Amino acid sequence: VVSELEADGPSEEAPVHYRRVEEGEHQKINSHSYTNRCPKERWSKAETELFYSALSQFGLDFTMIGYMFPNRQPRQIKNKYKAENSRNGKRVDAALRTRTSDGQHYRDIISTLDLADNDEDQA
């Protein structure tokens, strides 16, 4: 059961919001109940290939890589890097060593994103 209460704060301050949570018979609340956890979603093969392309283009700049995956949270991208580095360390190293500087790579990435977006719209 969750109930909310709004009370006046100290003079000239915004109202203070309180939240009261009562545990039910079968519901347990602990320190992890209100954390912002990342949902676990599997990465498709196309997304993994796009991740490696982004890794070779942007290096370890996860912010830039994140722009290529608007449906993913930054923590998910970092976890993907950690997982791929432990599973396929040689491929990650190769992607980081072969950074490209031509505009064709960007066009390829944009076309891949457009195809993925069209597939989602049809589904």
XYZ file of C-alpha atoms in Angstrom:
123
model
C 0.000 0.000 0.000
C 1.445 3.331 -1.010
C 0.024 6.630 0.118
C 1.377 10.082 -0.557
C 1.207 13.160 1.609
C 2.034 16.714 0.739
C 2.862 19.091 3.557
C 3.951 22.692 3.717
C 7.687 23.012 4.020
C 9.499 25.481 6.217
C 8.667 29.098 5.513
C 8.853 30.168 1.851
C 9.954 26.751 0.609
C 8.180 24.419 -1.758
C 5.898 21.813 -0.224
C 7.573 18.646 0.970
C 6.364 15.344 -0.476
C 6.303 12.341 1.787
C 5.666 8.796 0.712
C 4.479 6.119 3.098
C 4.915 2.521 2.077
C 3.413 -0.331 4.034
C 4.523 -3.876 3.460
C 1.886 -6.395 2.551
C 1.859 -9.990 3.610
C 3.767 -11.211 0.555
C 5.639 -8.051 -0.378
C 9.041 -7.421 1.119
C 10.783 -4.081 0.813
C 14.509 -3.699 1.210
C 17.238 -1.277 0.195
C 16.995 -2.385 -3.466
C 13.267 -1.710 -3.760
C 13.718 1.858 -4.954
C 16.913 1.635 -6.959
C 17.050 2.504 -10.641
C 17.915 -0.823 -12.166
C 18.535 -1.337 -15.854
C 16.143 -3.714 -17.513
C 17.966 -6.695 -18.962
C 17.333 -7.016 -22.657
C 19.162 -9.301 -25.022
C 21.136 -7.697 -27.815
C 20.296 -8.907 -31.311
C 23.061 -9.917 -33.697
C 22.468 -6.761 -35.739
C 22.789 -4.621 -32.622
C 25.998 -6.394 -31.662
C 27.478 -5.795 -35.106
C 26.430 -2.149 -34.886
C 28.061 -1.989 -31.453
C 31.365 -3.194 -32.910
C 31.074 -0.667 -35.749
C 30.461 2.094 -33.232
C 33.355 0.863 -31.125
C 35.696 1.069 -34.099
C 34.407 4.547 -34.954
C 34.155 6.188 -31.528
C 36.502 4.124 -29.382
C 35.494 3.968 -25.736
C 33.350 7.108 -25.907
C 30.187 5.478 -24.590
C 28.255 8.739 -24.867
C 28.717 8.804 -28.636
C 27.982 5.088 -28.882
C 24.815 5.733 -26.857
C 23.476 8.052 -29.567
C 23.421 5.072 -31.896
C 21.296 3.096 -29.451
C 18.493 5.433 -28.354
C 16.559 2.540 -26.786
C 19.449 1.576 -24.522
C 20.565 3.151 -21.274
C 24.224 4.142 -20.802
C 24.689 1.417 -18.218
C 23.452 -1.211 -20.704
C 26.037 -0.055 -23.251
C 28.828 -0.166 -20.695
C 27.709 -3.645 -19.604
C 27.680 -4.729 -23.259
C 31.267 -3.555 -23.607
C 32.308 -5.451 -20.478
C 30.553 -8.626 -21.639
C 32.000 -8.457 -25.159
C 35.457 -7.676 -23.806
C 35.385 -10.796 -21.656
C 33.821 -13.026 -24.362
C 35.493 -11.654 -27.501
C 38.455 -9.654 -26.242
C 40.387 -10.051 -29.494
C 37.520 -8.689 -31.560
C 37.095 -5.710 -29.202
C 40.837 -4.989 -29.429
C 40.704 -5.215 -33.215
C 37.734 -2.843 -33.340
C 39.541 -0.358 -31.119
C 42.757 -0.557 -33.155
C 41.100 -0.040 -36.553
C 39.451 3.338 -36.130
C 38.037 4.710 -39.343
C 37.972 8.368 -40.331
C 36.008 8.438 -43.577
C 32.382 9.531 -43.922
C 31.310 6.255 -45.542
C 31.272 4.587 -42.155
C 28.726 7.122 -40.893
C 26.532 6.538 -43.937
C 26.661 2.776 -43.354
C 25.672 3.219 -39.728
C 22.795 5.543 -40.610
C 21.480 3.100 -43.202
C 21.696 0.271 -40.656
C 19.758 2.362 -38.139
C 17.135 3.208 -40.771
C 16.677 -0.474 -41.601
C 16.328 -1.376 -37.929
C 13.814 1.445 -37.445
C 11.763 0.247 -40.437
C 11.785 -3.320 -39.095
C 10.460 -2.102 -35.727
C 7.717 -0.085 -37.431
C 6.556 -3.143 -39.387
C 6.541 -5.393 -36.325
